[in-house]
Amino acid sequence: EVQLVESGGGLVRPGGSLRLSCAASGFNFKTYIMNWVRQAPGKGLEWVSYISSTSSSIHYADSVKGRFTVSRDNANNSLSLQLNSLRAEDTALYYCARGDTGGSFKIWGQGTLVTVSS
Amino acid sequence: SYELTQPPSVSVSPGQTASITCSGEKLGEKYTSWYRQKPGQSPVLLIYQDTKRPSGIPERFFGSNSGNTATLTISGTQAMDEADYYCQAWDSSTIYYVFGPGTRVTVL
């Protein structure tokens, strides 16, 4: 079964840090682009970051550039997102999503919740 | 930054056709995808590359994209189609993704 499972979310104070992980299974992880997408409570979807299959190309949304860092470990089929200098507006459910044809996201995890609050 | 516009809500009677628009500058020159999200669930890909359906998505979901507007059409709408629908555009030259604000479909 093709699956993505996120972990690492939690409650963190403004200015704090958190590291999210995404475990992939059921497909050839090392050949796929991977992304992070977030959704604030009651709000819409927001693309956060992109990493190519070999990590040679990385991109971020302007809202997180300079604060978040995406990485992947193809040997262990895992994706990570390091969140630094967190703000209240970063509070959201963070999904990892597999990049597919035409810039689509075919496979999504169940999400991990990040809450930034004092 | 690039922005997409969707109507906040669309209402449709059971069995009728629902159309959801997604507008953006020269959107027809980009690939558009559509997702359905039900409460408490992760998004599901319905349409990719403007018109294509992933396996398992019924033929009653139809996508088009031209000019500044992409459209998702749901024919024979059912109660199970009640959900939030998001369009998403991809600019392959800049590797930039953007989602529309979402449209809530209500089946009355």
JSON list of C-alpha atoms in Angstrom, two decimals:
[
{"chain": "A", "resi": 1, "resn": "GLU", "atom": "CA", "xyz": [0.00, 0.00, 0.00]},
{"chain": "A", "resi": 2, "resn": "VAL", "atom": "CA", "xyz": [1.28, 3.42, -0.97]},
{"chain": "A", "resi": 3, "resn": "GLN", "atom": "CA", "xyz": [1.50, 5.45, 2.22]},
{"chain": "A", "resi": 4, "resn": "LEU", "atom": "CA", "xyz": [2.91, 8.60, 3.77]},
{"chain": "A", "resi": 5, "resn": "VAL", "atom": "CA", "xyz": [2.96, 8.98, 7.54]},
{"chain": "A", "resi": 6, "resn": "GLU", "atom": "CA", "xyz": [3.90, 12.28, 9.17]},
{"chain": "A", "resi": 7, "resn": "SER", "atom": "CA", "xyz": [5.10, 12.75, 12.72]},
{"chain": "A", "resi": 8, "resn": "GLY", "atom": "CA", "xyz": [6.80, 15.29, 14.93]},
{"chain": "A", "resi": 9, "resn": "GLY", "atom": "CA", "xyz": [4.08, 17.87, 15.39]},
{"chain": "A", "resi": 10, "resn": "GLY", "atom": "CA", "xyz": [3.29, 19.44, 18.73]},
{"chain": "A", "resi": 11, "resn": "LEU", "atom": "CA", "xyz": [2.96, 22.60, 20.80]},
{"chain": "A", "resi": 12, "resn": "VAL", "atom": "CA", "xyz": [5.85, 25.04, 20.59]},
{"chain": "A", "resi": 13, "resn": "ARG", "atom": "CA", "xyz": [6.37, 28.60, 21.78]},
{"chain": "A", "resi": 14, "resn": "PRO", "atom": "CA", "xyz": [6.82, 31.48, 19.34]},
{"chain": "A", "resi": 15, "resn": "GLY", "atom": "CA", "xyz": [10.42, 31.60, 18.22]},
{"chain": "A", "resi": 16, "resn": "GLY", "atom": "CA", "xyz": [10.87, 27.91, 18.89]},
{"chain": "A", "resi": 17, "resn": "SER", "atom": "CA", "xyz": [11.79, 25.03, 16.60]},
{"chain": "A", "resi": 18, "resn": "LEU", "atom": "CA", "xyz": [10.33, 21.71, 15.57]},
{"chain": "A", "resi": 19, "resn": "ARG", "atom": "CA", "xyz": [11.32, 18.93, 13.19]},
{"chain": "A", "resi": 20, "resn": "LEU", "atom": "CA", "xyz": [8.67, 17.12, 11.19]},
{"chain": "A", "resi": 21, "resn": "SER", "atom": "CA", "xyz": [9.19, 13.73, 9.57]},
{"chain": "A", "resi": 22, "resn": "CYS", "atom": "CA", "xyz": [7.39, 11.83, 6.85]},
{"chain": "A", "resi": 23, "resn": "ALA", "atom": "CA", "xyz": [7.86, 8.09, 6.36]},
{"chain": "A", "resi": 24, "resn": "ALA", "atom": "CA", "xyz": [7.12, 6.78, 2.89]},
{"chain": "A", "resi": 25, "resn": "SER", "atom": "CA", "xyz": [6.25, 3.22, 1.91]},
{"chain": "A", "resi": 26, "resn": "GLY", "atom": "CA", "xyz": [4.79, 1.28, -0.98]},
{"chain": "A", "resi": 27, "resn": "PHE", "atom": "CA", "xyz": [6.50, 3.18, -3.79]},
{"chain": "A", "resi": 28, "resn": "ASN", "atom": "CA", "xyz": [9.99, 3.94, -5.08]},
{"chain": "A", "resi": 29, "resn": "PHE", "atom": "CA", "xyz": [10.56, 6.99, -2.88]},
{"chain": "A", "resi": 30, "resn": "LYS", "atom": "CA", "xyz": [13.92, 7.97, -4.34]},
{"chain": "A", "resi": 31, "resn": "THR", "atom": "CA", "xyz": [12.42, 8.65, -7.77]},
{"chain": "A", "resi": 32, "resn": "TYR", "atom": "CA", "xyz": [9.75, 11.11, -6.66]},
{"chain": "A", "resi": 33, "resn": "ILE", "atom": "CA", "xyz": [9.60, 14.82, -5.94]},
{"chain": "A", "resi": 34, "resn": "MET", "atom": "CA", "xyz": [8.26, 15.45, -2.45]},
{"chain": "A", "resi": 35, "resn": "ASN", "atom": "CA", "xyz": [6.46, 18.45, -0.98]},
{"chain": "A", "resi": 36, "resn": "TRP", "atom": "CA", "xyz": [5.10, 19.83, 2.27]},
{"chain": "A", "resi": 37, "resn": "VAL", "atom": "CA", "xyz": [1.68, 21.46, 2.26]},
{"chain": "A", "resi": 38, "resn": "ARG", "atom": "CA", "xyz": [0.01, 23.00, 5.30]},
{"chain": "A", "resi": 39, "resn": "GLN", "atom": "CA", "xyz": [-3.50, 23.93, 6.32]},
{"chain": "A", "resi": 40, "resn": "ALA", "atom": "CA", "xyz": [-4.24, 26.36, 9.12]},
{"chain": "A", "resi": 41, "resn": "PRO", "atom": "CA", "xyz": [-7.31, 25.49, 11.22]},
{"chain": "A", "resi": 42, "resn": "GLY", "atom": "CA", "xyz": [-10.44, 26.16, 9.20]},
{"chain": "A", "resi": 43, "resn": "LYS", "atom": "CA", "xyz": [-8.44, 27.56, 6.29]},
{"chain": "A", "resi": 44, "resn": "GLY", "atom": "CA", "xyz": [-7.30, 26.44, 2.86]},
{"chain": "A", "resi": 45, "resn": "LEU", "atom": "CA", "xyz": [-4.25, 24.61, 1.60]},
{"chain": "A", "resi": 46, "resn": "GLU", "atom": "CA", "xyz": [-0.87, 26.33, 1.33]},
{"chain": "A", "resi": 47, "resn": "TRP", "atom": "CA", "xyz": [2.16, 24.86, -0.42]},
{"chain": "A", "resi": 48, "resn": "VAL", "atom": "CA", "xyz": [5.25, 25.11, 1.80]},
{"chain": "A", "resi": 49, "resn": "SER", "atom": "CA", "xyz": [8.23, 23.41, 0.20]},
{"chain": "A", "resi": 50, "resn": "TYR", "atom": "CA", "xyz": [9.52, 21.25, -2.66]},
{"chain": "A", "resi": 51, "resn": "ILE", "atom": "CA", "xyz": [12.48, 18.91, -2.88]},
{"chain": "A", "resi": 52, "resn": "SER", "atom": "CA", "xyz": [13.55, 17.06, -6.00]},
{"chain": "A", "resi": 53, "resn": "SER", "atom": "CA", "xyz": [14.25, 13.35, -6.01]},
{"chain": "A", "resi": 54, "resn": "THR", "atom": "CA", "xyz": [17.99, 13.83, -5.56]},
{"chain": "A", "resi": 55, "resn": "SER", "atom": "CA", "xyz": [17.74, 16.92, -3.31]},
{"chain": "A", "resi": 56, "resn": "SER", "atom": "CA", "xyz": [19.46, 18.95, -6.04]},
{"chain": "A", "resi": 57, "resn": "SER", "atom": "CA", "xyz": [16.54, 21.37, -6.30]},
{"chain": "A", "resi": 58, "resn": "ILE", "atom": "CA", "xyz": [14.76, 22.86, -3.29]},
{"chain": "A", "resi": 59, "resn": "HIS", "atom": "CA", "xyz": [12.14, 25.59, -3.18]},
{"chain": "A", "resi": 60, "resn": "TYR", "atom": "CA", "xyz": [10.08, 27.30, -0.49]},
{"chain": "A", "resi": 61, "resn": "ALA", "atom": "CA", "xyz": [7.03, 29.48, -0.24]},
{"chain": "A", "resi": 62, "resn": "ASP", "atom": "CA", "xyz": [7.92, 33.09, 0.54]},
{"chain": "A", "resi": 63, "resn": "SER", "atom": "CA", "xyz": [6.12, 32.79, 3.88]},
{"chain": "A", "resi": 64, "resn": "VAL", "atom": "CA", "xyz": [8.64, 30.25, 5.21]},
{"chain": "A", "resi": 65, "resn": "LYS", "atom": "CA", "xyz": [11.79, 31.03, 3.25]},
{"chain": "A", "resi": 66, "resn": "GLY", "atom": "CA", "xyz": [14.79, 31.41, 5.55]},
{"chain": "A", "resi": 67, "resn": "ARG", "atom": "CA", "xyz": [13.03, 29.74, 8.47]},
{"chain": "A", "resi": 68, "resn": "PHE", "atom": "CA", "xyz": [12.16, 26.25, 7.22]},
{"chain": "A", "resi": 69, "resn": "THR", "atom": "CA", "xyz": [14.53, 23.65, 5.76]},
{"chain": "A", "resi": 70, "resn": "VAL", "atom": "CA", "xyz": [13.45, 20.58, 3.85]},
{"chain": "A", "resi": 71, "resn": "SER", "atom": "CA", "xyz": [15.59, 17.47, 3.45]},
{"chain": "A", "resi": 72, "resn": "ARG", "atom": "CA", "xyz": [15.23, 13.83, 2.52]},
{"chain": "A", "resi": 73, "resn": "ASP", "atom": "CA", "xyz": [16.96, 10.50, 3.13]},
{"chain": "A", "resi": 74, "resn": "ASN", "atom": "CA", "xyz": [16.36, 8.25, 0.15]},
{"chain": "A", "resi": 75, "resn": "ALA", "atom": "CA", "xyz": [18.11, 5.32, 1.82]},
{"chain": "A", "resi": 76, "resn": "ASN", "atom": "CA", "xyz": [15.49, 5.37, 4.56]},
{"chain": "A", "resi": 77, "resn": "ASN", "atom": "CA", "xyz": [12.51, 6.59, 2.53]},
{"chain": "A", "resi": 78, "resn": "SER", "atom": "CA", "xyz": [12.03, 9.62, 4.69]},
{"chain": "A", "resi": 79, "resn": "LEU", "atom": "CA", "xyz": [11.34, 13.33, 4.28]},
{"chain": "A", "resi": 80, "resn": "SER", "atom": "CA", "xyz": [11.94, 16.00, 6.92]},
{"chain": "A", "resi": 81, "resn": "LEU", "atom": "CA", "xyz": [11.04, 19.62, 7.52]},
{"chain": "A", "resi": 82, "resn": "GLN", "atom": "CA", "xyz": [12.96, 21.66, 10.07]},
{"chain": "A", "resi": 83, "resn": "LEU", "atom": "CA", "xyz": [10.85, 24.55, 11.34]},
{"chain": "A", "resi": 84, "resn": "ASN", "atom": "CA", "xyz": [12.74, 27.41, 13.01]},
{"chain": "A", "resi": 85, "resn": "SER", "atom": "CA", "xyz": [11.73, 30.85, 14.29]},
{"chain": "A", "resi": 86, "resn": "LEU", "atom": "CA", "xyz": [8.14, 29.68, 14.49]},
{"chain": "A", "resi": 87, "resn": "ARG", "atom": "CA", "xyz": [5.30, 32.19, 14.53]},
{"chain": "A", "resi": 88, "resn": "ALA", "atom": "CA", "xyz": [1.65, 31.95, 15.51]},
{"chain": "A", "resi": 89, "resn": "GLU", "atom": "CA", "xyz": [0.71, 32.03, 11.83]},
{"chain": "A", "resi": 90, "resn": "ASP", "atom": "CA", "xyz": [2.68, 28.80, 11.28]},
{"chain": "A", "resi": 91, "resn": "THR", "atom": "CA", "xyz": [0.02, 26.94, 13.30]},
{"chain": "A", "resi": 92, "resn": "ALA", "atom": "CA", "xyz": [-1.35, 24.36, 10.90]},
{"chain": "A", "resi": 93, "resn": "LEU", "atom": "CA", "xyz": [-1.74, 20.74, 9.95]},
{"chain": "A", "resi": 94, "resn": "TYR", "atom": "CA", "xyz": [1.36, 19.88, 7.94]},
{"chain": "A", "resi": 95, "resn": "TYR", "atom": "CA", "xyz": [0.98, 17.30, 5.16]},
{"chain": "A", "resi": 96, "resn": "CYS", "atom": "CA", "xyz": [3.71, 15.63, 3.18]},
{"chain": "A", "resi": 97, "resn": "ALA", "atom": "CA", "xyz": [2.61, 15.01, -0.39]},
{"chain": "A", "resi": 98, "resn": "ARG", "atom": "CA", "xyz": [4.17, 13.11, -3.27]},
{"chain": "A", "resi": 99, "resn": "GLY", "atom": "CA", "xyz": [4.78, 15.15, -6.39]},
{"chain": "A", "resi": 100, "resn": "ASP", "atom": "CA", "xyz": [3.32, 13.64, -9.52]},
{"chain": "A", "resi": 101, "resn": "THR", "atom": "CA", "xyz": [2.63, 14.41, -13.17]},
{"chain": "A", "resi": 102, "resn": "GLY", "atom": "CA", "xyz": [1.93, 18.01, -14.08]},
{"chain": "A", "resi": 103, "resn": "GLY", "atom": "CA", "xyz": [2.77, 19.36, -10.66]},
{"chain": "A", "resi": 104, "resn": "SER", "atom": "CA", "xyz": [-0.01, 17.45, -8.93]},
{"chain": "A", "resi": 105, "resn": "PHE", "atom": "CA", "xyz": [-0.01, 15.85, -5.50]},
{"chain": "A", "resi": 106, "resn": "LYS", "atom": "CA", "xyz": [-1.40, 12.35, -5.80]},
{"chain": "A", "resi": 107, "resn": "ILE", "atom": "CA", "xyz": [-0.47, 10.87, -2.44]},
{"chain": "A", "resi": 108, "resn": "TRP", "atom": "CA", "xyz": [-0.99, 12.71, 0.86]},
{"chain": "A", "resi": 109, "resn": "GLY", "atom": "CA", "xyz": [-0.25, 11.75, 4.42]},
{"chain": "A", "resi": 110, "resn": "GLN", "atom": "CA", "xyz": [-2.72, 12.23, 7.25]},
{"chain": "A", "resi": 111, "resn": "GLY", "atom": "CA", "xyz": [-0.91, 15.32, 8.49]},
{"chain": "A", "resi": 112, "resn": "THR", "atom": "CA", "xyz": [0.80, 16.32, 11.74]},
{"chain": "A", "resi": 113, "resn": "LEU", "atom": "CA", "xyz": [-0.42, 19.30, 13.75]},
{"chain": "A", "resi": 114, "resn": "VAL", "atom": "CA", "xyz": [1.91, 22.12, 14.69]},
{"chain": "A", "resi": 115, "resn": "THR", "atom": "CA", "xyz": [0.61, 24.64, 17.22]},
{"chain": "A", "resi": 116, "resn": "VAL", "atom": "CA", "xyz": [2.63, 27.76, 17.94]},
{"chain": "A", "resi": 117, "resn": "SER", "atom": "CA", "xyz": [1.43, 29.45, 21.10]},
{"chain": "A", "resi": 118, "resn": "SER", "atom": "CA", "xyz": [2.76, 30.90, 24.31]},
{"chain": "B", "resi": 1, "resn": "SER", "atom": "CA", "xyz": [2.84, 36.57, -6.19]},
{"chain": "B", "resi": 2, "resn": "TYR", "atom": "CA", "xyz": [0.49, 34.49, -8.28]},
{"chain": "B", "resi": 3, "resn": "GLU", "atom": "CA", "xyz": [-3.08, 34.17, -7.02]},
{"chain": "B", "resi": 4, "resn": "LEU", "atom": "CA", "xyz": [-6.02, 31.95, -7.86]},
{"chain": "B", "resi": 5, "resn": "THR", "atom": "CA", "xyz": [-9.66, 32.86, -7.29]},
{"chain": "B", "resi": 6, "resn": "GLN", "atom": "CA", "xyz": [-12.53, 30.45, -6.58]},
{"chain": "B", "resi": 7, "resn": "PRO", "atom": "CA", "xyz": [-16.14, 31.10, -5.57]},
{"chain": "B", "resi": 8, "resn": "PRO", "atom": "CA", "xyz": [-16.52, 30.49, -1.81]},
{"chain": "B", "resi": 9, "resn": "SER", "atom": "CA", "xyz": [-19.52, 28.24, -2.28]},
{"chain": "B", "resi": 10, "resn": "VAL", "atom": "CA", "xyz": [-21.56, 26.40, -4.87]},
{"chain": "B", "resi": 11, "resn": "SER", "atom": "CA", "xyz": [-24.94, 24.81, -4.29]},
{"chain": "B", "resi": 12, "resn": "VAL", "atom": "CA", "xyz": [-26.37, 22.06, -6.46]},
{"chain": "B", "resi": 13, "resn": "SER", "atom": "CA", "xyz": [-29.37, 19.77, -6.44]},
{"chain": "B", "resi": 14, "resn": "PRO", "atom": "CA", "xyz": [-28.84, 16.00, -6.40]},
{"chain": "B", "resi": 15, "resn": "GLY", "atom": "CA", "xyz": [-28.37, 14.65, -9.91]},
{"chain": "B", "resi": 16, "resn": "GLN", "atom": "CA", "xyz": [-27.56, 18.06, -11.37]},
{"chain": "B", "resi": 17, "resn": "THR", "atom": "CA", "xyz": [-24.25, 19.43, -12.61]},
{"chain": "B", "resi": 18, "resn": "ALA", "atom": "CA", "xyz": [-21.95, 21.55, -10.46]},
{"chain": "B", "resi": 19, "resn": "SER", "atom": "CA", "xyz": [-19.30, 23.78, -12.00]},
{"chain": "B", "resi": 20, "resn": "ILE", "atom": "CA", "xyz": [-16.46, 25.25, -9.98]},
{"chain": "B", "resi": 21, "resn": "THR", "atom": "CA", "xyz": [-14.26, 27.90, -11.55]},
{"chain": "B", "resi": 22, "resn": "CYS", "atom": "CA", "xyz": [-10.67, 28.79, -10.78]},
{"chain": "B", "resi": 23, "resn": "SER", "atom": "CA", "xyz": [-9.27, 32.00, -12.20]},
{"chain": "B", "resi": 24, "resn": "GLY", "atom": "CA", "xyz": [-5.74, 33.30, -12.52]},
{"chain": "B", "resi": 25, "resn": "GLU", "atom": "CA", "xyz": [-3.66, 35.32, -14.96]},
{"chain": "B", "resi": 26, "resn": "LYS", "atom": "CA", "xyz": [-2.82, 33.15, -17.99]},
{"chain": "B", "resi": 27, "resn": "LEU", "atom": "CA", "xyz": [-3.90, 30.08, -16.01]},
{"chain": "B", "resi": 28, "resn": "GLY", "atom": "CA", "xyz": [-4.40, 28.24, -19.28]},
{"chain": "B", "resi": 29, "resn": "GLU", "atom": "CA", "xyz": [-0.62, 28.29, -19.76]},
{"chain": "B", "resi": 30, "resn": "LYS", "atom": "CA", "xyz": [-0.07, 26.39, -16.52]},
{"chain": "B", "resi": 31, "resn": "TYR", "atom": "CA", "xyz": [-1.08, 22.91, -15.43]},
{"chain": "B", "resi": 32, "resn": "THR", "atom": "CA", "xyz": [-4.06, 22.84, -13.08]},
{"chain": "B", "resi": 33, "resn": "SER", "atom": "CA", "xyz": [-5.03, 20.14, -10.63]},
{"chain": "B", "resi": 34, "resn": "TRP", "atom": "CA", "xyz": [-8.18, 19.74, -8.54]},
{"chain": "B", "resi": 35, "resn": "TYR", "atom": "CA", "xyz": [-8.60, 18.22, -5.08]},
{"chain": "B", "resi": 36, "resn": "ARG", "atom": "CA", "xyz": [-11.55, 17.26, -2.93]},
{"chain": "B", "resi": 37, "resn": "GLN", "atom": "CA", "xyz": [-11.30, 17.45, 0.84]},
{"chain": "B", "resi": 38, "resn": "LYS", "atom": "CA", "xyz": [-13.95, 16.19, 3.21]},
{"chain": "B", "resi": 39, "resn": "PRO", "atom": "CA", "xyz": [-13.98, 17.26, 6.89]},
{"chain": "B", "resi": 40, "resn": "GLY", "atom": "CA", "xyz": [-11.21, 15.65, 8.88]},
{"chain": "B", "resi": 41, "resn": "GLN", "atom": "CA", "xyz": [-9.68, 13.99, 5.82]},
{"chain": "B", "resi": 42, "resn": "SER", "atom": "CA", "xyz": [-6.64, 14.61, 3.65]},
{"chain": "B", "resi": 43, "resn": "PRO", "atom": "CA", "xyz": [-7.14, 16.04, 0.16]},
{"chain": "B", "resi": 44, "resn": "VAL", "atom": "CA", "xyz": [-7.79, 13.66, -2.72]},
{"chain": "B", "resi": 45, "resn": "LEU", "atom": "CA", "xyz": [-6.55, 14.33, -6.25]},
{"chain": "B", "resi": 46, "resn": "LEU", "atom": "CA", "xyz": [-9.44, 14.46, -8.71]},
{"chain": "B", "resi": 47, "resn": "ILE", "atom": "CA", "xyz": [-7.91, 16.03, -11.84]},
{"chain": "B", "resi": 48, "resn": "TYR", "atom": "CA", "xyz": [-4.32, 16.60, -12.94]},
{"chain": "B", "resi": 49, "resn": "GLN", "atom": "CA", "xyz": [-2.79, 18.21, -16.03]},
{"chain": "B", "resi": 50, "resn": "ASP", "atom": "CA", "xyz": [-6.03, 20.15, -16.54]},
{"chain": "B", "resi": 51, "resn": "THR", "atom": "CA", "xyz": [-8.16, 17.24, -17.77]},
{"chain": "B", "resi": 52, "resn": "LYS", "atom": "CA", "xyz": [-6.80, 13.88, -16.62]},
{"chain": "B", "resi": 53, "resn": "ARG", "atom": "CA", "xyz": [-8.35, 11.69, -13.94]},
{"chain": "B", "resi": 54, "resn": "PRO", "atom": "CA", "xyz": [-6.30, 9.40, -11.68]},
{"chain": "B", "resi": 55, "resn": "SER", "atom": "CA", "xyz": [-7.41, 5.79, -11.61]},
{"chain": "B", "resi": 56, "resn": "GLY", "atom": "CA", "xyz": [-10.44, 5.34, -9.40]},
{"chain": "B", "resi": 57, "resn": "ILE", "atom": "CA", "xyz": [-11.88, 8.81, -10.00]},
{"chain": "B", "resi": 58, "resn": "PRO", "atom": "CA", "xyz": [-15.30, 8.56, -11.72]},
{"chain": "B", "resi": 59, "resn": "GLU", "atom": "CA", "xyz": [-15.84, 9.96, -15.20]},
{"chain": "B", "resi": 60, "resn": "ARG", "atom": "CA", "xyz": [-18.40, 12.39, -13.85]},
{"chain": "B", "resi": 61, "resn": "PHE", "atom": "CA", "xyz": [-15.50, 14.57, -12.71]},
{"chain": "B", "resi": 62, "resn": "PHE", "atom": "CA", "xyz": [-14.35, 16.63, -15.68]},
{"chain": "B", "resi": 63, "resn": "GLY", "atom": "CA", "xyz": [-11.68, 19.30, -15.92]},
{"chain": "B", "resi": 64, "resn": "SER", "atom": "CA", "xyz": [-10.92, 22.01, -18.43]},
{"chain": "B", "resi": 65, "resn": "ASN", "atom": "CA", "xyz": [-8.48, 24.92, -18.61]},
{"chain": "B", "resi": 66, "resn": "SER", "atom": "CA", "xyz": [-8.27, 27.76, -21.09]},
{"chain": "B", "resi": 67, "resn": "GLY", "atom": "CA", "xyz": [-7.39, 31.43, -21.04]},
{"chain": "B", "resi": 68, "resn": "ASN", "atom": "CA", "xyz": [-7.58, 32.64, -17.46]},
{"chain": "B", "resi": 69, "resn": "THR", "atom": "CA", "xyz": [-10.03, 30.05, -16.13]},
{"chain": "B", "resi": 70, "resn": "ALA", "atom": "CA", "xyz": [-9.97, 26.40, -15.20]},
{"chain": "B", "resi": 71, "resn": "THR", "atom": "CA", "xyz": [-13.22, 24.62, -14.45]},
{"chain": "B", "resi": 72, "resn": "LEU", "atom": "CA", "xyz": [-14.11, 21.47, -12.53]},
{"chain": "B", "resi": 73, "resn": "THR", "atom": "CA", "xyz": [-17.44, 20.04, -13.56]},
{"chain": "B", "resi": 74, "resn": "ILE", "atom": "CA", "xyz": [-19.21, 17.41, -11.48]},
{"chain": "B", "resi": 75, "resn": "SER", "atom": "CA", "xyz": [-22.07, 15.73, -13.30]},
{"chain": "B", "resi": 76, "resn": "GLY", "atom": "CA", "xyz": [-24.78, 13.73, -11.57]},
{"chain": "B", "resi": 77, "resn": "THR", "atom": "CA", "xyz": [-23.86, 15.29, -8.25]},
{"chain": "B", "resi": 78, "resn": "GLN", "atom": "CA", "xyz": [-24.45, 13.07, -5.23]},
{"chain": "B", "resi": 79, "resn": "ALA", "atom": "CA", "xyz": [-24.67, 13.75, -1.51]},
{"chain": "B", "resi": 80, "resn": "MET", "atom": "CA", "xyz": [-21.22, 12.19, -1.14]},
{"chain": "B", "resi": 81, "resn": "ASP", "atom": "CA", "xyz": [-19.80, 15.02, -3.27]},
{"chain": "B", "resi": 82, "resn": "GLU", "atom": "CA", "xyz": [-20.36, 17.54, -0.50]},
{"chain": "B", "resi": 83, "resn": "ALA", "atom": "CA", "xyz": [-16.85, 18.75, 0.32]},
{"chain": "B", "resi": 84, "resn": "ASP", "atom": "CA", "xyz": [-14.33, 21.54, -0.17]},
{"chain": "B", "resi": 85, "resn": "TYR", "atom": "CA", "xyz": [-12.74, 21.65, -3.60]},
{"chain": "B", "resi": 86, "resn": "TYR", "atom": "CA", "xyz": [-9.37, 23.25, -4.29]},
{"chain": "B", "resi": 87, "resn": "CYS", "atom": "CA", "xyz": [-7.71, 24.11, -7.56]},
{"chain": "B", "resi": 88, "resn": "GLN", "atom": "CA", "xyz": [-3.94, 24.20, -7.74]},
{"chain": "B", "resi": 89, "resn": "ALA", "atom": "CA", "xyz": [-1.64, 25.60, -10.37]},
{"chain": "B", "resi": 90, "resn": "TRP", "atom": "CA", "xyz": [1.95, 24.69, -11.08]},
{"chain": "B", "resi": 91, "resn": "ASP", "atom": "CA", "xyz": [4.50, 26.86, -12.80]},
{"chain": "B", "resi": 92, "resn": "SER", "atom": "CA", "xyz": [7.11, 24.45, -14.12]},
{"chain": "B", "resi": 93, "resn": "SER", "atom": "CA", "xyz": [9.55, 27.24, -14.93]},
{"chain": "B", "resi": 94, "resn": "THR", "atom": "CA", "xyz": [9.76, 28.53, -11.38]},
{"chain": "B", "resi": 95, "resn": "ILE", "atom": "CA", "xyz": [8.80, 25.35, -9.50]},
{"chain": "B", "resi": 96, "resn": "TYR", "atom": "CA", "xyz": [6.09, 27.29, -7.73]},
{"chain": "B", "resi": 97, "resn": "TYR", "atom": "CA", "xyz": [2.80, 25.84, -6.58]},
{"chain": "B", "resi": 98, "resn": "VAL", "atom": "CA", "xyz": [-0.29, 27.78, -5.59]},
{"chain": "B", "resi": 99, "resn": "PHE", "atom": "CA", "xyz": [-3.67, 26.67, -4.31]},
{"chain": "B", "resi": 100, "resn": "GLY", "atom": "CA", "xyz": [-6.96, 28.44, -4.76]},
{"chain": "B", "resi": 101, "resn": "PRO", "atom": "CA", "xyz": [-8.89, 29.44, -1.62]},
{"chain": "B", "resi": 102, "resn": "GLY", "atom": "CA", "xyz": [-11.32, 26.56, -1.99]},
{"chain": "B", "resi": 103, "resn": "THR", "atom": "CA", "xyz": [-15.00, 26.17, -2.85]},
{"chain": "B", "resi": 104, "resn": "ARG", "atom": "CA", "xyz": [-17.50, 24.48, -0.57]},
{"chain": "B", "resi": 105, "resn": "VAL", "atom": "CA", "xyz": [-19.98, 22.41, -2.54]},
{"chain": "B", "resi": 106, "resn": "THR", "atom": "CA", "xyz": [-23.34, 21.84, -0.93]},
{"chain": "B", "resi": 107, "resn": "VAL", "atom": "CA", "xyz": [-25.80, 19.31, -2.32]},
{"chain": "B", "resi": 108, "resn": "LEU", "atom": "CA", "xyz": [-29.26, 20.53, -1.42]}
]
